[in-house]
PDB file of C-alpha atoms in Angstrom:
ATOM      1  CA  UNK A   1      -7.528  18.483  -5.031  1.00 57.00           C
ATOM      2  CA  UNK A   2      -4.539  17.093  -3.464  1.00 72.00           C
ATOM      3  CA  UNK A   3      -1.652  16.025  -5.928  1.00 76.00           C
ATOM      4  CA  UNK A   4      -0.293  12.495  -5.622  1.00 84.00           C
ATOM      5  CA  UNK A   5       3.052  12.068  -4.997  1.00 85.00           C
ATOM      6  CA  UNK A   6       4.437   9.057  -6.646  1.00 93.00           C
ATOM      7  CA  UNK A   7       7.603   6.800  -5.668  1.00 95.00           C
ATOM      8  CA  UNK A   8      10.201   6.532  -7.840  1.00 96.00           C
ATOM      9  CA  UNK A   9       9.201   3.423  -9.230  1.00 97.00           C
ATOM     10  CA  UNK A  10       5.857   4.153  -9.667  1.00 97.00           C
ATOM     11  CA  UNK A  11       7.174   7.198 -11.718  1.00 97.00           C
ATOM     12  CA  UNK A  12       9.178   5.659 -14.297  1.00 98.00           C
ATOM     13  CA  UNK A  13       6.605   3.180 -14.773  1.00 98.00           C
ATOM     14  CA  UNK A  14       3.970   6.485 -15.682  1.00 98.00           C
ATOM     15  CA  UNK A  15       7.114   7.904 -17.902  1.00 98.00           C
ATOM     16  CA  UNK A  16       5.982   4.604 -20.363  1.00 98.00           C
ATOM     17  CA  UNK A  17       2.527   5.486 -20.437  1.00 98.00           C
ATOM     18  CA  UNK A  18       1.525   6.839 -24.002  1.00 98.00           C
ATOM     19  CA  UNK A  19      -0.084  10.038 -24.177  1.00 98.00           C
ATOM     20  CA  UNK A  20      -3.687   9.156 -23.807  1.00 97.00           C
ATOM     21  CA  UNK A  21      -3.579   5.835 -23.480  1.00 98.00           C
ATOM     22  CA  UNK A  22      -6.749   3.781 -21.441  1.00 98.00           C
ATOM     23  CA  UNK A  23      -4.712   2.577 -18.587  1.00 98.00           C
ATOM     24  CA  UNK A  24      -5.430  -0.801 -16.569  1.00 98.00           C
ATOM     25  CA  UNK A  25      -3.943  -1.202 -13.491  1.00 98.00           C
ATOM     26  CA  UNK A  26      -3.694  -4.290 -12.222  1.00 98.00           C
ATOM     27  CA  UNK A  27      -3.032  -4.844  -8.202  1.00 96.00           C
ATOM     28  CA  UNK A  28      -3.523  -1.071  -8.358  1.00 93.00           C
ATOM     29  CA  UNK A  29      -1.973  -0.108  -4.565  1.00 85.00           C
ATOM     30  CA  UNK A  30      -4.282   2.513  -3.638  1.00 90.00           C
ATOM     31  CA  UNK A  31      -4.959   3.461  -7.231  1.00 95.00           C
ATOM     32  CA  UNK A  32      -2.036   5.842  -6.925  1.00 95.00           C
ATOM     33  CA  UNK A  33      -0.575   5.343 -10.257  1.00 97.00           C
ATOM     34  CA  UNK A  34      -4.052   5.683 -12.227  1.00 97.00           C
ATOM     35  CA  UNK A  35      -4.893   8.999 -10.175  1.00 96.00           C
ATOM     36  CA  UNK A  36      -1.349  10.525 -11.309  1.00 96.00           C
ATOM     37  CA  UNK A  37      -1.827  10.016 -14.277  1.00 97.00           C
ATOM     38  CA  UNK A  38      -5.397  11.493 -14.489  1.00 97.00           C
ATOM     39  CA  UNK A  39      -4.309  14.521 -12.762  1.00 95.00           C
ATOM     40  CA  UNK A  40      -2.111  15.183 -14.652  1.00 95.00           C
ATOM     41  CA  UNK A  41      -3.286  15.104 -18.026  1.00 96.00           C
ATOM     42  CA  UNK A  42      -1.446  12.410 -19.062  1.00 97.00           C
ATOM     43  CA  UNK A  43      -4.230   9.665 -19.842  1.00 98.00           C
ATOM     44  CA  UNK A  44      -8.264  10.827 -19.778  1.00 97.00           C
ATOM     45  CA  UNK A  45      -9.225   6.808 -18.070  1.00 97.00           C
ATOM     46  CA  UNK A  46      -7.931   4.043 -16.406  1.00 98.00           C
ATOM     47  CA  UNK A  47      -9.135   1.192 -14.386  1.00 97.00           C
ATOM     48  CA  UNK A  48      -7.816  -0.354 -11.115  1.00 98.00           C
ATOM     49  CA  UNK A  49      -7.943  -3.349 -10.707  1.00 97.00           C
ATOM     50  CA  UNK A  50      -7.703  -5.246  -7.286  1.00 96.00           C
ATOM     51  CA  UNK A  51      -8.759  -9.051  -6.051  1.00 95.00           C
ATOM     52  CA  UNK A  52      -8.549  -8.435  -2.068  1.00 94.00           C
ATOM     53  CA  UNK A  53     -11.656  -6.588  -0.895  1.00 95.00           C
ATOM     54  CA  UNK A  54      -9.365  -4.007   1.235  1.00 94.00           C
ATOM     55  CA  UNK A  55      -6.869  -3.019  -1.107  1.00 93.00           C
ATOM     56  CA  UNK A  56     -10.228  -2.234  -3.068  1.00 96.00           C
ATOM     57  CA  UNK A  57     -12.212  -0.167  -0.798  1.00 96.00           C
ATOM     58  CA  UNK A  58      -8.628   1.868   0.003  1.00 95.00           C
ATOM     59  CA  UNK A  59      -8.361   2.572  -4.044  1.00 95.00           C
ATOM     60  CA  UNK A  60     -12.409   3.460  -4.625  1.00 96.00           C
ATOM     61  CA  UNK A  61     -11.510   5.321  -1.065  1.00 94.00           C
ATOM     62  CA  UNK A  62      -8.747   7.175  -2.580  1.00 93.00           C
ATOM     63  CA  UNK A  63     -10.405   7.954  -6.033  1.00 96.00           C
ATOM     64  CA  UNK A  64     -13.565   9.160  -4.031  1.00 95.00           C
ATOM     65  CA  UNK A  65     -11.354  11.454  -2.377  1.00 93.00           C
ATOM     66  CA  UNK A  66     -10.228  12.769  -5.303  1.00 94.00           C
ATOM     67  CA  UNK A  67     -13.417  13.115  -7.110  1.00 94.00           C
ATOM     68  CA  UNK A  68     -12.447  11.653 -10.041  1.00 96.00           C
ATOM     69  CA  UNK A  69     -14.370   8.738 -10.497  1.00 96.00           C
ATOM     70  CA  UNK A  70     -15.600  10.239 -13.633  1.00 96.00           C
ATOM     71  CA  UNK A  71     -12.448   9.203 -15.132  1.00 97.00           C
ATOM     72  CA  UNK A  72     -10.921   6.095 -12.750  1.00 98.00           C
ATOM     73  CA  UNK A  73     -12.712   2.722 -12.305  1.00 97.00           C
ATOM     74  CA  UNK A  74     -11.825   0.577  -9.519  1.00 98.00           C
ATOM     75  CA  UNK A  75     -13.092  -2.918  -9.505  1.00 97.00           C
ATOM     76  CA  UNK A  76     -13.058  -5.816  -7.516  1.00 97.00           C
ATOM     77  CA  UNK A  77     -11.629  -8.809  -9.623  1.00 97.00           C
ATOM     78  CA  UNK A  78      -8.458 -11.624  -9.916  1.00 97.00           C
ATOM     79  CA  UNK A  79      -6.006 -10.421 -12.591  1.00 97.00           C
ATOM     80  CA  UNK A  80      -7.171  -9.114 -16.065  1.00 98.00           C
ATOM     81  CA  UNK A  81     -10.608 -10.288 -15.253  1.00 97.00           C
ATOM     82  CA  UNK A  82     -11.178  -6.913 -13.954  1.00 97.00           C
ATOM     83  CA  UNK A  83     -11.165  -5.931 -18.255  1.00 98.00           C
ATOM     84  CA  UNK A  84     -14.031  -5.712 -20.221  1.00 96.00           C
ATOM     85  CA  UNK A  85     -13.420  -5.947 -23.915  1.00 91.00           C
ATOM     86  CA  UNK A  86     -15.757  -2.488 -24.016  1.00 95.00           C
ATOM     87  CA  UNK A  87     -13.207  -0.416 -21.502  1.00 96.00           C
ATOM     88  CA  UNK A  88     -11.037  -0.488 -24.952  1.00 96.00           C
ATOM     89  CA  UNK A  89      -8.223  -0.838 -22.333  1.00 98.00           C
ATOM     90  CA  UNK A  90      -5.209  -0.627 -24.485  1.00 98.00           C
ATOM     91  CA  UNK A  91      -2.059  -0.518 -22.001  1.00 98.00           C
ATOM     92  CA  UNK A  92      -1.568  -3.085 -19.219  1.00 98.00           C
ATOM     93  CA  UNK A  93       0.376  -2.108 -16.299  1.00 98.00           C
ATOM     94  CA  UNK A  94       1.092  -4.912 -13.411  1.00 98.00           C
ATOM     95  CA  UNK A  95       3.805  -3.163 -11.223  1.00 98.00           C
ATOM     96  CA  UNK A  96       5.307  -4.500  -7.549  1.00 96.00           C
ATOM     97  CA  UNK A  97       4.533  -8.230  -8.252  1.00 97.00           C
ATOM     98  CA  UNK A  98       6.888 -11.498  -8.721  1.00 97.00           C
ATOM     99  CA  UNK A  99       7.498 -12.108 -12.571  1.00 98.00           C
ATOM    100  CA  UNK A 100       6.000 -15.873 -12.449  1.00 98.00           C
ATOM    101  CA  UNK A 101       2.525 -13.831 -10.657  1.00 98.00           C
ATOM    102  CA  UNK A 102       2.881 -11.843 -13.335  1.00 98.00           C
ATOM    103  CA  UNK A 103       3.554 -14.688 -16.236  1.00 98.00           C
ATOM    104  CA  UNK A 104       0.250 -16.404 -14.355  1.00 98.00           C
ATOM    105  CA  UNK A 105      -1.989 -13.211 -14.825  1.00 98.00           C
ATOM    106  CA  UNK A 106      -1.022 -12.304 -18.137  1.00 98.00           C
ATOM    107  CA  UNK A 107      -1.373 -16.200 -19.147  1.00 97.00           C
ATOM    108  CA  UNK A 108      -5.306 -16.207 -17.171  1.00 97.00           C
ATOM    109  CA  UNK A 109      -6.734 -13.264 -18.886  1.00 97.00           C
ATOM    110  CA  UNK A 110      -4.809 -13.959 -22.635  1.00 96.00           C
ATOM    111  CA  UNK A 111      -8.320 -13.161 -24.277  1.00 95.00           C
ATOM    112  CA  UNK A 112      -7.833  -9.832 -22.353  1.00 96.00           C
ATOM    113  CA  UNK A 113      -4.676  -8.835 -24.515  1.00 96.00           C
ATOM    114  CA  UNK A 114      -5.439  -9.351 -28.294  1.00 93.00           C
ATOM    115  CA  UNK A 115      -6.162  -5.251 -28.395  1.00 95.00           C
ATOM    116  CA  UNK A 116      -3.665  -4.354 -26.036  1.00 97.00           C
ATOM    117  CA  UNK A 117      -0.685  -2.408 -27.666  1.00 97.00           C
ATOM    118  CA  UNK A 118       1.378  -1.851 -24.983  1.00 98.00           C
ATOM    119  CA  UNK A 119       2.334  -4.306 -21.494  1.00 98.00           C
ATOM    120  CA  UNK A 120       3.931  -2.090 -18.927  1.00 98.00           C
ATOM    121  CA  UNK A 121       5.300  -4.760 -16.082  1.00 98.00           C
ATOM    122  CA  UNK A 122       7.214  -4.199 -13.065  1.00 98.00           C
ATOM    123  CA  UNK A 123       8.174  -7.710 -11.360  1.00 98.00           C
ATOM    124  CA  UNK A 124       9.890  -7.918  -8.022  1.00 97.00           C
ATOM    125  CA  UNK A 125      11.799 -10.570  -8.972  1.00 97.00           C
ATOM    126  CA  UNK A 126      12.058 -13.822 -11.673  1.00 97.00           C
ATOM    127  CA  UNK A 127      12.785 -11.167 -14.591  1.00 98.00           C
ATOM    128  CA  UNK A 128      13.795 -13.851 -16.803  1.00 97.00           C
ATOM    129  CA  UNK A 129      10.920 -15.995 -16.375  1.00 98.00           C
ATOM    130  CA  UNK A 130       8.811 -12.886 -17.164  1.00 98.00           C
ATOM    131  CA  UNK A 131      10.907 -12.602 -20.606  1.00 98.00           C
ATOM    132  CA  UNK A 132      10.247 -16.047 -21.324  1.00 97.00           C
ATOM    133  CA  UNK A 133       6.801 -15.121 -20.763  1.00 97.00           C
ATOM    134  CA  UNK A 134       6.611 -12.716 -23.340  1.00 97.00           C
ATOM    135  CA  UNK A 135       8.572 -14.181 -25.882  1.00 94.00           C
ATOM    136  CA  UNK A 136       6.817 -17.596 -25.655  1.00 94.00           C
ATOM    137  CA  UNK A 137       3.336 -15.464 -25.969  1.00 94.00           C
ATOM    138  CA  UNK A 138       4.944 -13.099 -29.093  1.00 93.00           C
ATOM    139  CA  UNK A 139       5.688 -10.028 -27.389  1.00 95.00           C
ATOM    140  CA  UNK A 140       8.566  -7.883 -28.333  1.00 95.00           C
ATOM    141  CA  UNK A 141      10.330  -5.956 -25.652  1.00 96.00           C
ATOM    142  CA  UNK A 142      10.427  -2.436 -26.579  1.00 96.00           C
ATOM    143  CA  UNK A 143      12.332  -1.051 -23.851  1.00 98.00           C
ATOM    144  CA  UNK A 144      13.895  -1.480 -20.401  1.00 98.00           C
ATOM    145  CA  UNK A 145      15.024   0.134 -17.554  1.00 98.00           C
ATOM    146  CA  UNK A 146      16.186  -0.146 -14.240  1.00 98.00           C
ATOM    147  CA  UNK A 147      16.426   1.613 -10.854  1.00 98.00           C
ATOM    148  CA  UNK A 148      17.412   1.676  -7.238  1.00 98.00           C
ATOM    149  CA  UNK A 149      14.814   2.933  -4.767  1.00 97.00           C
ATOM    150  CA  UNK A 150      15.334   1.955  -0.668  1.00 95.00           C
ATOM    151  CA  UNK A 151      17.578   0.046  -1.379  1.00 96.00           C
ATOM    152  CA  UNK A 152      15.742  -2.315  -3.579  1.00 97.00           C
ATOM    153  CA  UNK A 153      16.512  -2.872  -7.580  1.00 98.00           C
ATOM    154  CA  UNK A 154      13.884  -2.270  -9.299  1.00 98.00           C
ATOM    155  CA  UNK A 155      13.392  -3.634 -13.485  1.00 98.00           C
ATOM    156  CA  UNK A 156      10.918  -2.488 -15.853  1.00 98.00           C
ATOM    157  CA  UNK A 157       9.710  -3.997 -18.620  1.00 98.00           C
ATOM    158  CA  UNK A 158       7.773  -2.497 -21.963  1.00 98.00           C
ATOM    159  CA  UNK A 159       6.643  -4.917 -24.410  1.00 98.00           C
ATOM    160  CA  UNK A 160       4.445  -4.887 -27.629  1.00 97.00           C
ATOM    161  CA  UNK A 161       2.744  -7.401 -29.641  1.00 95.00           C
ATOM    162  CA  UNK A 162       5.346  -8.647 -32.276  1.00 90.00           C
ATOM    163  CA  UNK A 163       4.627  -7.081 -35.912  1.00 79.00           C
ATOM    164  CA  UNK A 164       7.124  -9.574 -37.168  1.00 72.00           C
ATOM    165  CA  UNK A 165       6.380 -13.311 -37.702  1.00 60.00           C
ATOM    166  CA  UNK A 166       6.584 -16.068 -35.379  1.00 57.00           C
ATOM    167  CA  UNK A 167       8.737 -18.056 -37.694  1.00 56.00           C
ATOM    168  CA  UNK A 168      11.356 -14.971 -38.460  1.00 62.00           C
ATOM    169  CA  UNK A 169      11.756 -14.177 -34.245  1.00 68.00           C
ATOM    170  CA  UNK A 170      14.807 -14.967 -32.866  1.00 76.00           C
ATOM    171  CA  UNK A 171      14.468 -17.187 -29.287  1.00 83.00           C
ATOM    172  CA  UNK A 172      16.317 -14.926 -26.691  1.00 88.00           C
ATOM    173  CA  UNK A 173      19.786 -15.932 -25.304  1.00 92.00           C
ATOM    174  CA  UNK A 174      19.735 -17.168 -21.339  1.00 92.00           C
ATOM    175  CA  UNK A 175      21.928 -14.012 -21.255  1.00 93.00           C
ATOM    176  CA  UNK A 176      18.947 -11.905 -22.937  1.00 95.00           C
ATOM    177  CA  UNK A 177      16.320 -13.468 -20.683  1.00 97.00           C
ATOM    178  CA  UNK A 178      18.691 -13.367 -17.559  1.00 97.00           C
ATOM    179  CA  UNK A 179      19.911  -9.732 -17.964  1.00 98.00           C
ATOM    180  CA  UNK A 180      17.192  -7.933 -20.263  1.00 97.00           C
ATOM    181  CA  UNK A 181      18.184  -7.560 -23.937  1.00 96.00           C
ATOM    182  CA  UNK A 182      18.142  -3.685 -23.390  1.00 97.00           C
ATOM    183  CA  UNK A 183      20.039  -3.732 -20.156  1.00 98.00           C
ATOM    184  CA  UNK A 184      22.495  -5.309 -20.588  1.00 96.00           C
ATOM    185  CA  UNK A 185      23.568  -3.536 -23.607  1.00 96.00           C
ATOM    186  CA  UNK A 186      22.747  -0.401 -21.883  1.00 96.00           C
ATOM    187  CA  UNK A 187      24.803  -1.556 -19.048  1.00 97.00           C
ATOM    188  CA  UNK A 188      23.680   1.483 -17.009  1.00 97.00           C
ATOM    189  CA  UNK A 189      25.719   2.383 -13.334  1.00 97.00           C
ATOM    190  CA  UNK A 190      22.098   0.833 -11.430  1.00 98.00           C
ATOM    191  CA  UNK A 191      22.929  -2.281 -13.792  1.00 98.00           C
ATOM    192  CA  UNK A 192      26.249  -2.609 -12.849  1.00 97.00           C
ATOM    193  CA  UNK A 193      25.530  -2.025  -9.356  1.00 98.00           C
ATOM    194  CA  UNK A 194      22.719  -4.852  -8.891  1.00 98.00           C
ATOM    195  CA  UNK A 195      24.920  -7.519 -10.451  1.00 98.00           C
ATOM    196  CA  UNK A 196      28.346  -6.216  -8.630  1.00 97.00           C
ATOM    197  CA  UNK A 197      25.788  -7.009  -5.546  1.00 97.00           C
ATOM    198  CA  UNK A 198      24.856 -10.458  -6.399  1.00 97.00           C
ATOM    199  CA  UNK A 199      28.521 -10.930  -7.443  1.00 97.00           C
ATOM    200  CA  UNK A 200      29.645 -10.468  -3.546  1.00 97.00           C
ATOM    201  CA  UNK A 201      26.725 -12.111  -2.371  1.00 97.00           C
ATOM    202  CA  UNK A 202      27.657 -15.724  -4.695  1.00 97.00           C
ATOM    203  CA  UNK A 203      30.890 -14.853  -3.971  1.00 96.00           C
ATOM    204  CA  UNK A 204      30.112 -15.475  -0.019  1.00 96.00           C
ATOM    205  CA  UNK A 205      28.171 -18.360  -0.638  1.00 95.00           C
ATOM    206  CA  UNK A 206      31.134 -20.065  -2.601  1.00 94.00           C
ATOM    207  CA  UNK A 207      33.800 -19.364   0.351  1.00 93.00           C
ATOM    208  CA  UNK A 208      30.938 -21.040   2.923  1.00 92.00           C
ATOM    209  CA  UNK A 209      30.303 -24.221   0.244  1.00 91.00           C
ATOM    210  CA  UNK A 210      32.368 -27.584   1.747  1.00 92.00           C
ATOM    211  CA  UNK A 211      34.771 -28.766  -1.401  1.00 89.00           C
ATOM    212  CA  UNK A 212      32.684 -31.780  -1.659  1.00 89.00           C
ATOM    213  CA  UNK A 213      29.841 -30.001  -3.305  1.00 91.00           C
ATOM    214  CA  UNK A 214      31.532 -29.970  -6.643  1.00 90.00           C
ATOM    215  CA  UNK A 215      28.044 -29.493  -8.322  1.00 93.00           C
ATOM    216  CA  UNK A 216      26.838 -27.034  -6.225  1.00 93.00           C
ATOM    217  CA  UNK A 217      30.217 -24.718  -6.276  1.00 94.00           C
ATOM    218  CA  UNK A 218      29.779 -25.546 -10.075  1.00 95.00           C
ATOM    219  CA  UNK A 219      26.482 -23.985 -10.603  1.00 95.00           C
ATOM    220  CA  UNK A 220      28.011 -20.652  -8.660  1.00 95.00           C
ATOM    221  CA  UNK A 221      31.006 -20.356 -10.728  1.00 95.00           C
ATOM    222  CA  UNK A 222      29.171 -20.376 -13.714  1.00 96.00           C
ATOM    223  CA  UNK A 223      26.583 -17.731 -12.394  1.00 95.00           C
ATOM    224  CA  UNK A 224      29.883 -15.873 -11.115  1.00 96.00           C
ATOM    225  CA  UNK A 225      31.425 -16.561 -15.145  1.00 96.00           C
ATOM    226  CA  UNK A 226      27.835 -14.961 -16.779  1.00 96.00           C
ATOM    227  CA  UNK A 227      27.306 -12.229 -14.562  1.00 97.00           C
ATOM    228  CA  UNK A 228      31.017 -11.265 -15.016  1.00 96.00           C
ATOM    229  CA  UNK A 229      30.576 -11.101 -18.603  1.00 95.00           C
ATOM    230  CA  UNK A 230      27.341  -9.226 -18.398  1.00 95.00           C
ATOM    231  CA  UNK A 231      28.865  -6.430 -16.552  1.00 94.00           C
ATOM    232  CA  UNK A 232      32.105  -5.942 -18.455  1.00 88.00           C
TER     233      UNK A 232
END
């Protein structure tokens, strides 16, 4: 049996896996994350989930391959309705998608999540949205972490249903929904380096912006002001 070989983003997303967790995959890439994490021990089932027939056939393809179909379903459905209630499926992971795809997935399937202990989500982009997301729906954001991979930031995102009450949670900052309540306190060297980008890149746009768009140059210096603070 051939071993997978994960990216790096795909393996710090596996890192947050519990120990024998059942794993859905959703938009499952080739199933390469649920086969990892079969091989190796790490988790005894997961599903893979994908909507578009190909992407399908290449992950029931790949599991095939690996014979472990025993142990890895992969079926062909939009979002979390790939879930049944009896998989007792109780860690989501949606990796390599854009937060508000994400936010609309998680939102479609919502019946899908009342036994789900852990979310496990990877968005390409929209991060706070996402955040918003989960705080709106009572999720608690358990951890965080960042990474650079060819050339591309990558976030991740752990979250957990909220033991405390609804009442007693605190609504997240726009610096806490912007930057990641565990980020930016972290304020890791891949954290500082994503931001010190997008600092040169509004920095550009501000020297190209004609004087006369005072509310336009506004809106940049305050992103410039926030992401300033964030980083220091």
């Amino acid at each position: 049996m051939n071993e997978i070989k994960l990216s790096k983003r795909l393996k710090m997303v596996a890192g947050f896996v519990a120990p024998q967790a059942r794993v859905a995959d959703i938009g499952s890439d080739h199933a390469y994350l649920p086969t990892y994490l079969v091989q190796s021990g790490q988790i005894n089932f997961a599903l893979a989930g994908e909507v578009v027939k190909g992407p399908f056939e290449i992950a029931q393809n790949q599991v095939n391959e690996m014979n472990l179909q025993q142990q890895i379903e992969v079926r062909l459905a939009s979002g979390l309705a790939a879930i049944e209630l009896t998989d007792q499926i109780d860690t989501i992971v949606i990796a390599g998608m854009g937060g508000i795809l994400i936010s609309e997935i998680l939102d479609a399937g919502q019946e899908k999540l009342a036994p789900v202990k852990r979310l496990i989500l990877q968005p390409n982009n929209h991060e706070d949205s996402l955040r918003q997301w989960l705080f709106d729906h009572h999720f608690m954001i358990k951890n965080e972490a960042i990474l650079l991979e060819a050339g591309k930031f990558y976030e991740i995102i752990v979250a957990e249903p909220s033991e405390i009450s609804v009442s007693k949670i605190s609504v997240p900052s726009a610096k806490s929904l912007m930057f990641g309540p565990i980020l930016s306190e972290e304020k890791s060297e891949v954290f500082q380096q994503k931001w010190q980008k997008e600092l040169t890149t509004l920095h550009k746009i501000l020297e190209r912006l004609p004087e006369e768009q005072k509310e336009k140059r506004q809106q940049i210096l305050q992103q410039i002001s926030e992401i300033t603070e964030a980083i220091q």
